[in-house]
Short mmCIF file of N, CA, C and O in Angstrom, two decimals:
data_model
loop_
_atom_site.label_atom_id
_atom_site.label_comp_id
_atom_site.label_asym_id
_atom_site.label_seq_id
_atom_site.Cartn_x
_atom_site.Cartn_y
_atom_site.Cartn_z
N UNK A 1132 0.20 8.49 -11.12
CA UNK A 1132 -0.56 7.55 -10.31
C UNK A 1132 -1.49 8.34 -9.39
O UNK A 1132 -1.14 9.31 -8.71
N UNK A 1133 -2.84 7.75 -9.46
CA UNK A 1133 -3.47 8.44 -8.26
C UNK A 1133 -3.37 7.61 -7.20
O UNK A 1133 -2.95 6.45 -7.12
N UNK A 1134 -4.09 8.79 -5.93
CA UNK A 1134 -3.82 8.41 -4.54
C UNK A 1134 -5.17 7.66 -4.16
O UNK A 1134 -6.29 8.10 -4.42
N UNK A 1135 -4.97 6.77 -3.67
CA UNK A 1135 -6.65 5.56 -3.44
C UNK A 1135 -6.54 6.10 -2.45
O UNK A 1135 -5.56 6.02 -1.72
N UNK A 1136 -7.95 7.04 -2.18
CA UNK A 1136 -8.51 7.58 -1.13
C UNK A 1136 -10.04 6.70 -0.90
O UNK A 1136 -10.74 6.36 -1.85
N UNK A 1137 -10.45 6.35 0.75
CA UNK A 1137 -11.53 5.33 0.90
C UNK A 1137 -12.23 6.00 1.74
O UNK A 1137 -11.54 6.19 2.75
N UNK A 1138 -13.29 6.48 1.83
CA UNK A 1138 -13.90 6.72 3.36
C UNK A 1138 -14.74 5.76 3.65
O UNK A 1138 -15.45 5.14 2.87
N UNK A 1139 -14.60 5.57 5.34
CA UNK A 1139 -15.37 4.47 6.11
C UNK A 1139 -15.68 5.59 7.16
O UNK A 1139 -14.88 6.42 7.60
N UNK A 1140 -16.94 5.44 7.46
CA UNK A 1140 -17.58 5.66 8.52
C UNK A 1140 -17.73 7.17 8.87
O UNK A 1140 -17.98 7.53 10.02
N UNK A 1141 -17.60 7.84 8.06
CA UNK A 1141 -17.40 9.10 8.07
C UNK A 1141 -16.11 9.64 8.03
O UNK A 1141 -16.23 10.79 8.44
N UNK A 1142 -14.76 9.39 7.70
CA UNK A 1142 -13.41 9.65 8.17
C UNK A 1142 -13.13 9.07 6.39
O UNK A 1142 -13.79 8.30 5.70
N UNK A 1143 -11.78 9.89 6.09
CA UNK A 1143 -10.89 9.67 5.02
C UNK A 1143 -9.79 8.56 4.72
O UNK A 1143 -8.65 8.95 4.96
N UNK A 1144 -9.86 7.69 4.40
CA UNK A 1144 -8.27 7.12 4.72
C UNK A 1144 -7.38 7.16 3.60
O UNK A 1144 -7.77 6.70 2.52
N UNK A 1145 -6.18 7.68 3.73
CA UNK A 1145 -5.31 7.91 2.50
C UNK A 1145 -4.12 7.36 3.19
O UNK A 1145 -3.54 7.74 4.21
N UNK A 1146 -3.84 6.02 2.10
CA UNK A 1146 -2.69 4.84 2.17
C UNK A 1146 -1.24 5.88 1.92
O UNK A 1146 -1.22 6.89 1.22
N UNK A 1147 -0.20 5.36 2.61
CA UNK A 1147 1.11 5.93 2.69
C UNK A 1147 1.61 4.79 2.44
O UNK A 1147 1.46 3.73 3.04
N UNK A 1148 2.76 5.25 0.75
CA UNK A 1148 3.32 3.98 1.12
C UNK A 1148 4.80 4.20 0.39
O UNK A 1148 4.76 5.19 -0.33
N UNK A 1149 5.66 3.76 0.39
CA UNK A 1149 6.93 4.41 0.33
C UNK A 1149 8.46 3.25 0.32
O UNK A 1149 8.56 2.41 1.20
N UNK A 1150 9.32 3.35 -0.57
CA UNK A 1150 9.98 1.93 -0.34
C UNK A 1150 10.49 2.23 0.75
O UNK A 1150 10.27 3.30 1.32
N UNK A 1151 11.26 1.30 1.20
CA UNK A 1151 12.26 0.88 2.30
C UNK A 1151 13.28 1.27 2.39
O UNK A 1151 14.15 1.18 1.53
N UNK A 1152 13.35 1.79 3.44
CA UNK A 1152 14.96 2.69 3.62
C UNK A 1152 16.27 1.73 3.63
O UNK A 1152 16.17 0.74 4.36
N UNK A 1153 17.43 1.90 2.92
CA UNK A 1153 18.60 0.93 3.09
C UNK A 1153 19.09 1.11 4.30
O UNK A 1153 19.33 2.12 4.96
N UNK A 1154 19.25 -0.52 4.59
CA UNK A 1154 20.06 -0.38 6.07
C UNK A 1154 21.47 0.39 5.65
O UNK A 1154 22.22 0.59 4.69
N UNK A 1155 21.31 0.66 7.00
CA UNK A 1155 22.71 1.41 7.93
C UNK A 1155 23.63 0.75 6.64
O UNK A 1155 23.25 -0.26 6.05
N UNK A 1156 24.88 1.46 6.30
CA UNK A 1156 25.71 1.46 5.84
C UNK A 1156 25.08 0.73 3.78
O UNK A 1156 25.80 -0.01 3.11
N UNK A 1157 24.59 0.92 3.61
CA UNK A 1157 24.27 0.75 2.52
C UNK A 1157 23.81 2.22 1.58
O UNK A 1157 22.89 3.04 1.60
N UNK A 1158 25.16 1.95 0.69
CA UNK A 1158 24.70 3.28 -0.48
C UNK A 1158 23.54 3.53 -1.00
O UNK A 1158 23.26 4.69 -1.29
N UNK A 1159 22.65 2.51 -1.21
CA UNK A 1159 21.98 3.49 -2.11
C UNK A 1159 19.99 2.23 -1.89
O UNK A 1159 20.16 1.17 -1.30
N UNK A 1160 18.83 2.49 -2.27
CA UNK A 1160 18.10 0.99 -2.15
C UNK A 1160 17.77 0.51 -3.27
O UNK A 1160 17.61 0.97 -4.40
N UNK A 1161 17.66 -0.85 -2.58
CA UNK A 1161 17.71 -2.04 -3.12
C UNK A 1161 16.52 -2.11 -3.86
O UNK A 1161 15.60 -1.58 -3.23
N UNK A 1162 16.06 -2.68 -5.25
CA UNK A 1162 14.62 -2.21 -5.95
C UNK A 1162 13.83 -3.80 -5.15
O UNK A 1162 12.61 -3.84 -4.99
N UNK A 1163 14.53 -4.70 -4.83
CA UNK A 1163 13.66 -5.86 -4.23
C UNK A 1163 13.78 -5.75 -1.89
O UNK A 1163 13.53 -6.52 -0.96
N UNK A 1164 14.31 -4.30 -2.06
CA UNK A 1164 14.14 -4.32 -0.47
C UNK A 1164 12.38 -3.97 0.26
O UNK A 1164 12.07 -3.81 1.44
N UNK A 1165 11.70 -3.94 -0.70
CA UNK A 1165 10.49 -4.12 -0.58
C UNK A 1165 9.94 -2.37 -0.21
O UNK A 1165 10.46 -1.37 -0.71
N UNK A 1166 8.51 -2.38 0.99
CA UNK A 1166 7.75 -1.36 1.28
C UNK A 1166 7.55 -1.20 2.42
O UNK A 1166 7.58 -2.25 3.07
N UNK A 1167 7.21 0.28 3.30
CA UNK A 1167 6.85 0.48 4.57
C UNK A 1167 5.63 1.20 4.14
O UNK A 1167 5.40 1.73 3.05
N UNK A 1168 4.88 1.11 5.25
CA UNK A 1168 3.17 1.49 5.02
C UNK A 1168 2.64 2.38 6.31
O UNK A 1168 2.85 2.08 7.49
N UNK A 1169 1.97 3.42 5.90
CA UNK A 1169 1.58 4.56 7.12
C UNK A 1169 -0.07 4.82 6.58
O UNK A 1169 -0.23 4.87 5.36
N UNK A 1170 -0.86 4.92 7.17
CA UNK A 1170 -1.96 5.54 6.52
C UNK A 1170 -2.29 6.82 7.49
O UNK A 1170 -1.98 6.85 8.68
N UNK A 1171 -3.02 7.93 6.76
CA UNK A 1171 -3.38 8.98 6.91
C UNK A 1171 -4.96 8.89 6.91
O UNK A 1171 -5.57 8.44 5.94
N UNK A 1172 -5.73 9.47 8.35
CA UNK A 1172 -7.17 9.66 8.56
C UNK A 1172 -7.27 10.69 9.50
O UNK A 1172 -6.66 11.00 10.52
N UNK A 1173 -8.60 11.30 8.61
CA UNK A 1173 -9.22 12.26 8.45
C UNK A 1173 -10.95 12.34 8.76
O UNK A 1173 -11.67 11.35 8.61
N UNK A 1174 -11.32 13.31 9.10
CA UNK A 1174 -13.02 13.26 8.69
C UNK A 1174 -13.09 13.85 7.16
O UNK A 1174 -12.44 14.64 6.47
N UNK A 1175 -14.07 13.16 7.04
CA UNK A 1175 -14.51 13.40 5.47
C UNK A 1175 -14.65 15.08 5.19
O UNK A 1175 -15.42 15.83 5.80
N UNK A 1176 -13.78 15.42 4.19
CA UNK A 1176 -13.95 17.14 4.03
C UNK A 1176 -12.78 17.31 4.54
O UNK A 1176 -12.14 17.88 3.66
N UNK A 1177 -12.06 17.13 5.53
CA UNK A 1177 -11.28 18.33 6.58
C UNK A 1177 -10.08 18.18 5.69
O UNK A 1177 -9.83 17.14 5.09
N UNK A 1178 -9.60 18.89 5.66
CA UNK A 1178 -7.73 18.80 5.12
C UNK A 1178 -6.68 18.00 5.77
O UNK A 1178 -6.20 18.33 6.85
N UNK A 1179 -6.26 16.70 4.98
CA UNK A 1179 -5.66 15.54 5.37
C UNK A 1179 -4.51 16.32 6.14
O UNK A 1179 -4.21 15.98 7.29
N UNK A 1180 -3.73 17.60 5.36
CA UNK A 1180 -2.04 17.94 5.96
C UNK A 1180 -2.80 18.44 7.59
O UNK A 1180 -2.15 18.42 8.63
N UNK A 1181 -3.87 18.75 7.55
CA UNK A 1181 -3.75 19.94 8.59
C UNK A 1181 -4.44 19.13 9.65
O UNK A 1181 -3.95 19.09 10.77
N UNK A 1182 -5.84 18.30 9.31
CA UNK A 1182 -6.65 17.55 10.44
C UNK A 1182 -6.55 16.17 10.68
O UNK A 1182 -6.99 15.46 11.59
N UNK A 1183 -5.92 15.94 9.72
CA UNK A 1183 -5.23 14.34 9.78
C UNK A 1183 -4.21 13.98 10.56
O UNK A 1183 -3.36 14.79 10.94
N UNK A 1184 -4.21 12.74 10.86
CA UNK A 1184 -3.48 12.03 11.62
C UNK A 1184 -3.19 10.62 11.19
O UNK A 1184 -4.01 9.85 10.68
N UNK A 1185 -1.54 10.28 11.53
CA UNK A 1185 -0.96 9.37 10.35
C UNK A 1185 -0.80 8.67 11.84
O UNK A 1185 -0.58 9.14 12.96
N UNK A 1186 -1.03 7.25 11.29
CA UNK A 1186 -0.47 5.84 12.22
C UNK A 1186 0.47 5.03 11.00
O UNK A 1186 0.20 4.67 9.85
N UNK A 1187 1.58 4.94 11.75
CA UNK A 1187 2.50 3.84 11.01
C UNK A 1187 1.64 2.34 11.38
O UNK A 1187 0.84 2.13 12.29
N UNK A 1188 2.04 1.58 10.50
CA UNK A 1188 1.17 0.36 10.20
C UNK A 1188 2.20 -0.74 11.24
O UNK A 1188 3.19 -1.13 10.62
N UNK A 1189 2.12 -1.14 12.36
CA UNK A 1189 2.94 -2.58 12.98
C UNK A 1189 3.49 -3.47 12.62
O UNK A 1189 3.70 -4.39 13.41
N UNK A 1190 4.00 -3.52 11.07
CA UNK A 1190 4.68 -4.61 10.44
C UNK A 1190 6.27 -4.71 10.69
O UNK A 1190 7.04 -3.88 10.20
N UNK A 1191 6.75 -5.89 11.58
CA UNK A 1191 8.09 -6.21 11.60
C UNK A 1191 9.23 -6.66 10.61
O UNK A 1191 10.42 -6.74 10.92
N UNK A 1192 8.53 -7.04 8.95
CA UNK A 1192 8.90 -7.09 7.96
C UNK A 1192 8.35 -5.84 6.59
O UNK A 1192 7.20 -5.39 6.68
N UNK A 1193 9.06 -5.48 5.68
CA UNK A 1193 8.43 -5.04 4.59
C UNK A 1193 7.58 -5.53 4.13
O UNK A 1193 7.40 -6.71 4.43
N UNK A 1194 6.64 -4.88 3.19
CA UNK A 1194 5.74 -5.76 2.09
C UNK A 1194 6.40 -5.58 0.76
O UNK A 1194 7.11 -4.66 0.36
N UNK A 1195 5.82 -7.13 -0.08
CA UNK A 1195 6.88 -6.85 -0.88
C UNK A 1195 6.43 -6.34 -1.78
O UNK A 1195 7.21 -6.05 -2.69
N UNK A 1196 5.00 -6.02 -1.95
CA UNK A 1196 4.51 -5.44 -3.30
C UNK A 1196 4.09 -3.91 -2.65
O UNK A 1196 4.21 -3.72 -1.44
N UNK A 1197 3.67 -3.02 -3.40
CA UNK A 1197 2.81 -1.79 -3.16
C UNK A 1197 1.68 -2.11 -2.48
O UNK A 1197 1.26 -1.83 -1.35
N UNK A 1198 1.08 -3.02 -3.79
CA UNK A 1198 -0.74 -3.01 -3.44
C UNK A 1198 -0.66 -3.88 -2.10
O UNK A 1198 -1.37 -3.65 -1.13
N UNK A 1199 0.19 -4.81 -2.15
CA UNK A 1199 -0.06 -5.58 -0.21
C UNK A 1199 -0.11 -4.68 0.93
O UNK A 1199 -0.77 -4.76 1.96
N UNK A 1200 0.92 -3.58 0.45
CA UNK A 1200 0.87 -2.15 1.77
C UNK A 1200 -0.46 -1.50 1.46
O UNK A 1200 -0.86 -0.78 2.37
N UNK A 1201 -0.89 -1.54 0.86
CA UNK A 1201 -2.15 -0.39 0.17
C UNK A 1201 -3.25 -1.44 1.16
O UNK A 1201 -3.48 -1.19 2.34
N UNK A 1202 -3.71 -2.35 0.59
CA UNK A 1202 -4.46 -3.27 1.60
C UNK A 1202 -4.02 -3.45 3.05
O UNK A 1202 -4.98 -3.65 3.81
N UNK A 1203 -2.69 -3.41 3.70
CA UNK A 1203 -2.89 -3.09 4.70
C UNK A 1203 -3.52 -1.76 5.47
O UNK A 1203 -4.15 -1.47 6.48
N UNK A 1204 -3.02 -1.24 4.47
CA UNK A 1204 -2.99 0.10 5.40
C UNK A 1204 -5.18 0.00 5.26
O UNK A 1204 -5.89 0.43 6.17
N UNK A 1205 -5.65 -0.50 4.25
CA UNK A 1205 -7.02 0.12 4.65
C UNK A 1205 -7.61 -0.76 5.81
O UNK A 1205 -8.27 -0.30 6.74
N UNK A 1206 -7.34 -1.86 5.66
CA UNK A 1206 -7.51 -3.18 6.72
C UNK A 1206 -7.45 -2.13 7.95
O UNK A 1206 -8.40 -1.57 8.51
N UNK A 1207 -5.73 -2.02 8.28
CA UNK A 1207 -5.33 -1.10 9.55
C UNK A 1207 -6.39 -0.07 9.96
O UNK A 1207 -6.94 -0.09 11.05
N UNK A 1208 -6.67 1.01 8.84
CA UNK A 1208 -7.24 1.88 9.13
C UNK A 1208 -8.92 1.97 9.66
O UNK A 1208 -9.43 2.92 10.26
N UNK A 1209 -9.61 0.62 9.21
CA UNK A 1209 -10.64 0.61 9.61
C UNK A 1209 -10.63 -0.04 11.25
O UNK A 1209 -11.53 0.17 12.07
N UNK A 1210 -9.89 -0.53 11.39
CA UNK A 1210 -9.64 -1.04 12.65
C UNK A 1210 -9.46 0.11 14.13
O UNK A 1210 -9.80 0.15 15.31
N UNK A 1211 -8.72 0.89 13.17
CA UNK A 1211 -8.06 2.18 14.34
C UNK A 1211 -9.93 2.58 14.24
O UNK A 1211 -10.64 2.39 15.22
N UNK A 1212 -10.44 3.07 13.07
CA UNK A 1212 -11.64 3.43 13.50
C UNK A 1212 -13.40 2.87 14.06
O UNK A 1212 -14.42 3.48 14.40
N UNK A 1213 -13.06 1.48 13.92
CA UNK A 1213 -13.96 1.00 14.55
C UNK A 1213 -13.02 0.74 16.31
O UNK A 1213 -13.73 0.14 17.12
N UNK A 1214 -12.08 0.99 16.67
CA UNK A 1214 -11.58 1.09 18.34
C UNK A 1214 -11.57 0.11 18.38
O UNK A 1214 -12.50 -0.36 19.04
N UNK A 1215 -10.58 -0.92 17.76
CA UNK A 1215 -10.02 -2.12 18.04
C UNK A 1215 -8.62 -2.29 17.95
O UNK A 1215 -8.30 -3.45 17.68
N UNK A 1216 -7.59 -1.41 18.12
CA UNK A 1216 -6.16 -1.12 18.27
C UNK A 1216 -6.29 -0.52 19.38
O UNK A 1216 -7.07 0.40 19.63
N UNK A 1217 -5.20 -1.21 20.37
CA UNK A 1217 -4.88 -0.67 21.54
C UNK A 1217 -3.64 0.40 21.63
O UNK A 1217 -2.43 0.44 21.40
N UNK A 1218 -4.90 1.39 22.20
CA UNK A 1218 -3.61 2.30 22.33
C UNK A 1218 -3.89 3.67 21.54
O UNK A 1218 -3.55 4.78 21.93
N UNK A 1219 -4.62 3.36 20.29
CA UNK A 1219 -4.70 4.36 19.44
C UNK A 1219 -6.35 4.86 19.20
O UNK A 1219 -7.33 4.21 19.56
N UNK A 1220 -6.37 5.72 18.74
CA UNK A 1220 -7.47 6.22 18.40
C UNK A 1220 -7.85 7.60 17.82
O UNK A 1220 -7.16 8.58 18.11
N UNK A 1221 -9.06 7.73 16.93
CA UNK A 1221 -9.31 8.51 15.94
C UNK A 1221 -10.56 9.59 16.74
O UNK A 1221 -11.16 10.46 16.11
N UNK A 1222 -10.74 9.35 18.04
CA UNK A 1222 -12.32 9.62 18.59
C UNK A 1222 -12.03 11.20 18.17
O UNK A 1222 -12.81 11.92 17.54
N UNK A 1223 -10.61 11.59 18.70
CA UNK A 1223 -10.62 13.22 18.23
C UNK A 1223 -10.20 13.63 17.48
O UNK A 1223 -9.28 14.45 17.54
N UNK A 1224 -10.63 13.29 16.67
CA UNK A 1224 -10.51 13.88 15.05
C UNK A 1224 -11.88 14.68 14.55
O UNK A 1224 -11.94 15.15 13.42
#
């Protein structure tokens, strides 16, 4: 599988997305416990491990598909970079 990489505005965004950890006391996960979503941004060029910076995505539930986390996370990510999330920001990158 490749990695859907998007740039907006000059910056990289590369979707994180990963199933769901089993709750506390549960052996092993569940294939319908769904997805958690992080995206990774960058300026265009720079090296995601090294100049990047990851925001976990604010969701109080899983998603239940991949691609619904994948669309969040780019939704999310343009947001952090047009400075409409409080709190966060990409200015120094």
């Amino acid at each position: 599988m490749t990695q859907a990489v998007k740039t907006y505005k000059g910056y990289e965004i590369h979707p994180l997305i990963y199933p769901r950890r089993p709750a506390e006391g549960q052996p092993s996960r569940r294939p319908d416990a769904g997805y958690e979503a992080s995206v990774r941004i960058c300026r265009v060029g720079a090296n995601p491990a090294a100049d990047g910076r990851v925001f976990r995505l604010p969701y109080l539930w899983p998603f239940e598909a991949s691609g619904k986390a994948r669309l969040a996370c780019m939704a999310h990510a343009e947001q952090l970079i047009d400075g409409r999330v409080d709190g966060q920001s990409v200015a120094d990158l």
